[in-house]
PDB file of N, CA and C and ligand atoms in Angstrom:
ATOM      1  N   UNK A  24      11.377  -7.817  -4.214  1.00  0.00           N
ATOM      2  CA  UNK A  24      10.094  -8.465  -3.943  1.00  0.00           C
ATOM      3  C   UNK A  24       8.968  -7.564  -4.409  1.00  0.00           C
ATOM      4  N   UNK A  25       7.760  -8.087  -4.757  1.00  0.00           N
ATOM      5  CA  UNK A  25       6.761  -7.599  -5.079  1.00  0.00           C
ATOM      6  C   UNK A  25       5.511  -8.142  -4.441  1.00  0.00           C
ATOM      7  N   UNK A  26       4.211  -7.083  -4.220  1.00  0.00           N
ATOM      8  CA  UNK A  26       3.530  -7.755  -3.360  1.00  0.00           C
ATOM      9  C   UNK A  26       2.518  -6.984  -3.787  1.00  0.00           C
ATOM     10  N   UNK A  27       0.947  -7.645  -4.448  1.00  0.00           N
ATOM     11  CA  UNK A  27      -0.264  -6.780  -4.548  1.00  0.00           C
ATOM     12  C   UNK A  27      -0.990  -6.413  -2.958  1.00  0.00           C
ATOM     13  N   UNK A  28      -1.488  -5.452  -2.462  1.00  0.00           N
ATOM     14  CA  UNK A  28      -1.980  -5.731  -1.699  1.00  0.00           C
ATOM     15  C   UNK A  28      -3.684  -5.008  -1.779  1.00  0.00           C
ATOM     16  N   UNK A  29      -4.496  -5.906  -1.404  1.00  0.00           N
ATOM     17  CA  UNK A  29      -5.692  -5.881  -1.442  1.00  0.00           C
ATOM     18  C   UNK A  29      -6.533  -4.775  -0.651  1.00  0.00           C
ATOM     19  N   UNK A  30      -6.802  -3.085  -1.059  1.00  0.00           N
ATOM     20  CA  UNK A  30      -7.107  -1.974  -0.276  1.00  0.00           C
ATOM     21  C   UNK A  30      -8.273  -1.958  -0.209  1.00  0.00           C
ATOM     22  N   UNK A  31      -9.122  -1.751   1.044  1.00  0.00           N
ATOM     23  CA  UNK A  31     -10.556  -1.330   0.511  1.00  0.00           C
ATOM     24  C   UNK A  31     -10.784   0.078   1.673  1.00  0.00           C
ATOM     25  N   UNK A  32     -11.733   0.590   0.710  1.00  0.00           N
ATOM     26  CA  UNK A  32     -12.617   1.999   1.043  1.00  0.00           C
ATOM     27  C   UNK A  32     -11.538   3.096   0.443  1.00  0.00           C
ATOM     28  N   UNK A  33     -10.503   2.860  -0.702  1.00  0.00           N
ATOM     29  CA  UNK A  33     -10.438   4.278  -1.120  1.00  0.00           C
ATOM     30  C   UNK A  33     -11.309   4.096  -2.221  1.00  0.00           C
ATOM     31  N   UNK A  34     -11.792   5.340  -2.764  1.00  0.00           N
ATOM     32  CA  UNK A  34     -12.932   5.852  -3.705  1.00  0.00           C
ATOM     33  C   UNK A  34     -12.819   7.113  -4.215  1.00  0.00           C
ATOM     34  N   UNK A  35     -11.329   7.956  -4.298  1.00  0.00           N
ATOM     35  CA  UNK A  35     -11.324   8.467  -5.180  1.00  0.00           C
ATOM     36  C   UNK A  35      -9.864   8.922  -5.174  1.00  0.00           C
ATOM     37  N   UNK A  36      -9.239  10.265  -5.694  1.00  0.00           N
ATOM     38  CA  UNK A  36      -7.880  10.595  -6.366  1.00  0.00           C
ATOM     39  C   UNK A  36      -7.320  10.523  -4.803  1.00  0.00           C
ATOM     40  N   UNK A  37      -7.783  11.671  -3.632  1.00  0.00           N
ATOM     41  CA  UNK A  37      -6.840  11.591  -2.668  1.00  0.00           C
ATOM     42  C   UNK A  37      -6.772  10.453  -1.472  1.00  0.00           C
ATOM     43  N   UNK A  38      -7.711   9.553  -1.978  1.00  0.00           N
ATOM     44  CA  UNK A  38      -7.575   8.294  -1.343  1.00  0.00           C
ATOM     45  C   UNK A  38      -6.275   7.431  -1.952  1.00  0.00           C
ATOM     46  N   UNK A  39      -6.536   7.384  -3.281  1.00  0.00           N
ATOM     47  CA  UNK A  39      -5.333   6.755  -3.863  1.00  0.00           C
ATOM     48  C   UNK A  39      -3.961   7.444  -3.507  1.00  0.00           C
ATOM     49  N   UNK A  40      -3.763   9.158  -3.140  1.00  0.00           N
ATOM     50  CA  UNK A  40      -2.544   9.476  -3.257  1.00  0.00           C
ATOM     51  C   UNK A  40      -2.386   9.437  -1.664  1.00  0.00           C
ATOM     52  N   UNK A  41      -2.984   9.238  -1.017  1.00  0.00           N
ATOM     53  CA  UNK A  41      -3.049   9.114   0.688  1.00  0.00           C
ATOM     54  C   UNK A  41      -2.475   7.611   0.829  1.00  0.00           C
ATOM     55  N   UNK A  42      -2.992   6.766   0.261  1.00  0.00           N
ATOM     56  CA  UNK A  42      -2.125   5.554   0.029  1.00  0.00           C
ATOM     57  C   UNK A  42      -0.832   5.617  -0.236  1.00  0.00           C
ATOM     58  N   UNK A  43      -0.720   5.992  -1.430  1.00  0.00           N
ATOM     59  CA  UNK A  43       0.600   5.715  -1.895  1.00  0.00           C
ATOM     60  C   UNK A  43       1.565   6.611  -1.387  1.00  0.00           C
ATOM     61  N   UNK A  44       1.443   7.402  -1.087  1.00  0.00           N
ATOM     62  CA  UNK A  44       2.162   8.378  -0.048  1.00  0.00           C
ATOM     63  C   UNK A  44       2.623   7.543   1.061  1.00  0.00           C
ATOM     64  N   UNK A  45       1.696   6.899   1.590  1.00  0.00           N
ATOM     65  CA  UNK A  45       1.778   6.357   3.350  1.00  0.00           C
ATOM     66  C   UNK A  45       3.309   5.569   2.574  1.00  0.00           C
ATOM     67  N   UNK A  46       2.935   4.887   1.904  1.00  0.00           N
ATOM     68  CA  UNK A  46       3.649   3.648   1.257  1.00  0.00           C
ATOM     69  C   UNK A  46       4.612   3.686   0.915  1.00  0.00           C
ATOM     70  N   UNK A  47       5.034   4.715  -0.098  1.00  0.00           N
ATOM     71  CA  UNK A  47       5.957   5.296  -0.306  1.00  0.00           C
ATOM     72  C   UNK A  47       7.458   5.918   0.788  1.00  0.00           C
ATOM     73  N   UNK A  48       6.733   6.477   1.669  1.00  0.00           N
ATOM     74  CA  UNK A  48       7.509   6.872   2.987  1.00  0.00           C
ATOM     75  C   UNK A  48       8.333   6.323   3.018  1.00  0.00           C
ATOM     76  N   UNK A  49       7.954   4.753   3.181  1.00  0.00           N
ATOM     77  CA  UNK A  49       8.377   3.712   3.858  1.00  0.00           C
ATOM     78  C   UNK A  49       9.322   3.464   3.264  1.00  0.00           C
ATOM     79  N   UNK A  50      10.928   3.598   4.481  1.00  0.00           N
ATOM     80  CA  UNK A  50      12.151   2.477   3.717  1.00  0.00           C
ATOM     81  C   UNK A  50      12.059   1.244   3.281  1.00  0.00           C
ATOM     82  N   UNK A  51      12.730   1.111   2.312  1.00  0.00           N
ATOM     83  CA  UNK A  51      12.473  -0.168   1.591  1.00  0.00           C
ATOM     84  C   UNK A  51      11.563   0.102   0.728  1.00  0.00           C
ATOM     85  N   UNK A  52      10.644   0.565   0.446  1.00  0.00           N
ATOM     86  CA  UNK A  52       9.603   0.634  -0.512  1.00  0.00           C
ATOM     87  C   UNK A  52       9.982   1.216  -1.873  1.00  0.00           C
ATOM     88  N   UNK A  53       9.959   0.434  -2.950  1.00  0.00           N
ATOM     89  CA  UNK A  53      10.233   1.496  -4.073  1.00  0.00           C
ATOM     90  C   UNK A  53       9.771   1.737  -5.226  1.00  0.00           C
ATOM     91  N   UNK A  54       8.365   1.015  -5.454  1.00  0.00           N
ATOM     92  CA  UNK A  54       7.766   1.631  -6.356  1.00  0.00           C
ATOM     93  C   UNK A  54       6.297   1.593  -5.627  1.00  0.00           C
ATOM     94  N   UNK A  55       5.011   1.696  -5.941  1.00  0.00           N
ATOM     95  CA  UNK A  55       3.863   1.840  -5.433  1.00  0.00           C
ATOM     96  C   UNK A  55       2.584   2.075  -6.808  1.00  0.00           C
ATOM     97  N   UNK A  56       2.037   1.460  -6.911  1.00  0.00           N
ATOM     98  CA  UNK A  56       1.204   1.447  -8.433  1.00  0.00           C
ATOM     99  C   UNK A  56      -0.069   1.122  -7.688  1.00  0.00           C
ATOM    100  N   UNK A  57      -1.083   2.079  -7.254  1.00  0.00           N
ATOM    101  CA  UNK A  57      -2.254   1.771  -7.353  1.00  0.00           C
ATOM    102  C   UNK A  57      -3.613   1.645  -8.086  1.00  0.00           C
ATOM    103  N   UNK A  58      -4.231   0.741  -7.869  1.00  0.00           N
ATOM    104  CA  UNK A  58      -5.555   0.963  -9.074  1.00  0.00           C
ATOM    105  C   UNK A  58      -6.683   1.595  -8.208  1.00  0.00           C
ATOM    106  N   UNK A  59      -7.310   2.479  -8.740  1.00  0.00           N
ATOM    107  CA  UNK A  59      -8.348   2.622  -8.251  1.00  0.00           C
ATOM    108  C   UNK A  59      -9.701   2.298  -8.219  1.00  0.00           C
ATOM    109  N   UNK A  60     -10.015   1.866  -9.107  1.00  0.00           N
ATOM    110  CA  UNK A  60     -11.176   0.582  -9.576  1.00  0.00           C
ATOM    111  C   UNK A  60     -11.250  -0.576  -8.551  1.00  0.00           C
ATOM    112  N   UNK A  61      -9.686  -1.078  -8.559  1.00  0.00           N
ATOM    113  CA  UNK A  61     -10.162  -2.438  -7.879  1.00  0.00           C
ATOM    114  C   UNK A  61      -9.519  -2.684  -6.400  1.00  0.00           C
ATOM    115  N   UNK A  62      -8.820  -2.064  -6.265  1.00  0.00           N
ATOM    116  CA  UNK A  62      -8.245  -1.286  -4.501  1.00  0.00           C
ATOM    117  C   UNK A  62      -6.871  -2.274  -4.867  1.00  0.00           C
ATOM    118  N   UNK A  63      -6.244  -2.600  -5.832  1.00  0.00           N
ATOM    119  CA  UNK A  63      -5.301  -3.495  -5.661  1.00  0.00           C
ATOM    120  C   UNK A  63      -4.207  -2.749  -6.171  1.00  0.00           C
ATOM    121  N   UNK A  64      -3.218  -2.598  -4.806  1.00  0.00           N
ATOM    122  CA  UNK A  64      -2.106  -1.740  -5.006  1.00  0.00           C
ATOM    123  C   UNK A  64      -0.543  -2.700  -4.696  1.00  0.00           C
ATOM    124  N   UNK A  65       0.343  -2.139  -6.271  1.00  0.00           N
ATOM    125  CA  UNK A  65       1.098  -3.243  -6.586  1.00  0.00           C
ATOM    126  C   UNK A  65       2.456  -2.458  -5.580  1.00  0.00           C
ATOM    127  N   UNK A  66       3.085  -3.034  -4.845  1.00  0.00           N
ATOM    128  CA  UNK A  66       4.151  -2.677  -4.212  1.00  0.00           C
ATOM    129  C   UNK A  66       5.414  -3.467  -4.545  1.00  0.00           C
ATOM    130  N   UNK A  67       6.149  -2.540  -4.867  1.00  0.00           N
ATOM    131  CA  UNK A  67       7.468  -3.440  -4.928  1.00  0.00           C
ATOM    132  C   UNK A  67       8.726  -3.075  -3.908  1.00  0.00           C
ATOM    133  N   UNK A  68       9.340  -4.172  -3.129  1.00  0.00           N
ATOM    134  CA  UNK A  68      10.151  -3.422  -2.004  1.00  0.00           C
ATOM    135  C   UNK A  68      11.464  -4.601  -1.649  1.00  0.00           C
ATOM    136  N   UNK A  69      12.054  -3.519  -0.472  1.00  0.00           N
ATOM    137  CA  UNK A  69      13.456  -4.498  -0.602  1.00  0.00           C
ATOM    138  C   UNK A  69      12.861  -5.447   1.224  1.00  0.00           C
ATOM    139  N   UNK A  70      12.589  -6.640   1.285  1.00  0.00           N
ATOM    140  CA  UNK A  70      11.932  -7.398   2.007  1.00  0.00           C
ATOM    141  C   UNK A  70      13.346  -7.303   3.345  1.00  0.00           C
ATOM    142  N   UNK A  71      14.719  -6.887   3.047  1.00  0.00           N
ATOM    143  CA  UNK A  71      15.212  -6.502   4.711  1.00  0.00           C
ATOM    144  C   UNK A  71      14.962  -5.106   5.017  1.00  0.00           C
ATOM    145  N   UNK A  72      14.267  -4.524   4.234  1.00  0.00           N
ATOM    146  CA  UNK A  72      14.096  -3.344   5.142  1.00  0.00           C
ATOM    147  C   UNK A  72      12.861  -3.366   5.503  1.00  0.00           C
ATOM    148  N   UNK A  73      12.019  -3.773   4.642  1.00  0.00           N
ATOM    149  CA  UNK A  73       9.897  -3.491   5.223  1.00  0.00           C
ATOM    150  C   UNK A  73       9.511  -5.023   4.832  1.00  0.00           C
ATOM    151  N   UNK A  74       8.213  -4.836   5.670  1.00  0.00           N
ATOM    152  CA  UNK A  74       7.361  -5.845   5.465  1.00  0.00           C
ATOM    153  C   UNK A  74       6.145  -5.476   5.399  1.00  0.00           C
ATOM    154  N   UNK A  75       5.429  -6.635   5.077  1.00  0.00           N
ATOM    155  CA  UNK A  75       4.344  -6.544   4.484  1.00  0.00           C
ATOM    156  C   UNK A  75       3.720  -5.819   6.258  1.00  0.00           C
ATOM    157  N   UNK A  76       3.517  -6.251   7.241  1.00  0.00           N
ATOM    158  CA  UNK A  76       3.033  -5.656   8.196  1.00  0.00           C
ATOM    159  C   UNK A  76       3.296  -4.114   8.354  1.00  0.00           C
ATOM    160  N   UNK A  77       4.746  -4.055   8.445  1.00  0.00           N
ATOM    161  CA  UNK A  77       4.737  -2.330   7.872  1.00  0.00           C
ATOM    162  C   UNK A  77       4.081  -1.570   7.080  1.00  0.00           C
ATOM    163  N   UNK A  78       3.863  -2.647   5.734  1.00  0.00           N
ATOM    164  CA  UNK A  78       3.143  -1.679   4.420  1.00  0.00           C
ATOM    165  C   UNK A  78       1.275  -1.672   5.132  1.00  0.00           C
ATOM    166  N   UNK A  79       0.473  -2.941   5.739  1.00  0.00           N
ATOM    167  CA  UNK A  79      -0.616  -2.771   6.189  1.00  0.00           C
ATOM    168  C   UNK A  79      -0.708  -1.696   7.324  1.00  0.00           C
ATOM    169  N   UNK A  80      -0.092  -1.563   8.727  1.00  0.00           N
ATOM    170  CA  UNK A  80       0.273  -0.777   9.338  1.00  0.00           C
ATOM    171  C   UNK A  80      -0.225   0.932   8.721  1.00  0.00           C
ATOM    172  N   UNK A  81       1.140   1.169   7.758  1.00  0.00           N
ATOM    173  CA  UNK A  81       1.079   2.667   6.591  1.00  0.00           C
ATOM    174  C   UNK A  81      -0.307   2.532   6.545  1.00  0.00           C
ATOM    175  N   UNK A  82      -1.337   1.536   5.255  1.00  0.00           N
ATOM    176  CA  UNK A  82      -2.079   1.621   5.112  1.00  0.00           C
ATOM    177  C   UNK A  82      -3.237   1.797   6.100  1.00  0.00           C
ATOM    178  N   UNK A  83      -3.282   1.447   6.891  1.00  0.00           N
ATOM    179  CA  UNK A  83      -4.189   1.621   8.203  1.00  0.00           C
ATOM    180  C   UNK A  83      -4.204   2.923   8.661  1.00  0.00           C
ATOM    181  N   UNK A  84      -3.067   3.209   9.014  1.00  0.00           N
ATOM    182  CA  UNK A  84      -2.698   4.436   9.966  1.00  0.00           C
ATOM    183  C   UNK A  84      -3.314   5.285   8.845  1.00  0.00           C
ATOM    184  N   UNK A  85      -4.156   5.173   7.414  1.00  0.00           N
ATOM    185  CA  UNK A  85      -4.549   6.603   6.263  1.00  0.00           C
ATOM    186  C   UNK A  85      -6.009   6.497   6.567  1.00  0.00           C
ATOM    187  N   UNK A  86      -6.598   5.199   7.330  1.00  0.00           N
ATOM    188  CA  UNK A  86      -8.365   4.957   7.129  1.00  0.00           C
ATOM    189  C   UNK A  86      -8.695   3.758   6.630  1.00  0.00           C
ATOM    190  N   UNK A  87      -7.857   2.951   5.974  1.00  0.00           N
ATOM    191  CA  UNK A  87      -8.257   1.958   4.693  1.00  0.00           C
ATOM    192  C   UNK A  87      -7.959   0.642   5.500  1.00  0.00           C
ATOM    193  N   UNK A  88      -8.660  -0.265   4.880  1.00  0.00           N
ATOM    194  CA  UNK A  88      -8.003  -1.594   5.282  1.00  0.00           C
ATOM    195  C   UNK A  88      -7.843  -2.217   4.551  1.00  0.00           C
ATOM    196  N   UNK A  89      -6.126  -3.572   5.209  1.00  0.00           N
ATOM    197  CA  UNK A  89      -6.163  -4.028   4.175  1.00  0.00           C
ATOM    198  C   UNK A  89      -6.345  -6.056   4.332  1.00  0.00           C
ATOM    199  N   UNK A  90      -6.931  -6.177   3.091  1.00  0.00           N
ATOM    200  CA  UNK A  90      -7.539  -7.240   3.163  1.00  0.00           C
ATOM    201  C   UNK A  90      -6.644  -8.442   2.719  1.00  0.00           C
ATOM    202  N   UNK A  91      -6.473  -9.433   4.040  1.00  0.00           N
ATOM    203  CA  UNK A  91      -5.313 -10.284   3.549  1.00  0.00           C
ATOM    204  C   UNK A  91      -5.757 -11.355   2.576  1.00  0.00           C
TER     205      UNK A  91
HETATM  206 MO1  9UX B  21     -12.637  11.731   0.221  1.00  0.00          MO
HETATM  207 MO2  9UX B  21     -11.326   9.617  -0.891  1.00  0.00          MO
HETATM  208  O1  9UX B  21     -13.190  11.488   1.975  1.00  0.00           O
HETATM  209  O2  9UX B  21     -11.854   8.974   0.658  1.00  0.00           O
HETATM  210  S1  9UX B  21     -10.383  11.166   0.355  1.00  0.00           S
HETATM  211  S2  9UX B  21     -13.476   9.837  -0.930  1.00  0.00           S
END
């Protein structure tokens, strides 16, 4: 499965790697491609191990929110 998810308030390098880090962690998760321009970070994952609430969750728990 693949899933963009819509980030806002990172604005620069260790925002993006504070993301993808959180994201990354996460079982099930296995790739993580963020943009930083447009907060839209492409996740690709195995849907019995994480979910999308898990991946917002990660993202939360760094500062950011994410916008459904
Ligand atoms: Mo610095 Mo990126 O506070 O938020 S990590 S702009």
């Amino acid at each position: 499965m693949e899933i963009i998810l819509d980030v806002k308030g990172m604005t620069c390098g260790h925002c993006k790697s504070s993301v993808k880090g959180a994201l990354e962690g996460l079982e099930g998760v296995t790739s993580v491609k963020v943009d930083l321009s447009t907060g839209k970070v492409n996740v690709s994952y195995d849907q019995t191990l994480v979910s999308v609430e898990d991946m917002r969750k990660a993202v939360e728990d760094q500062g950011y929110d994410v916008v459904a």
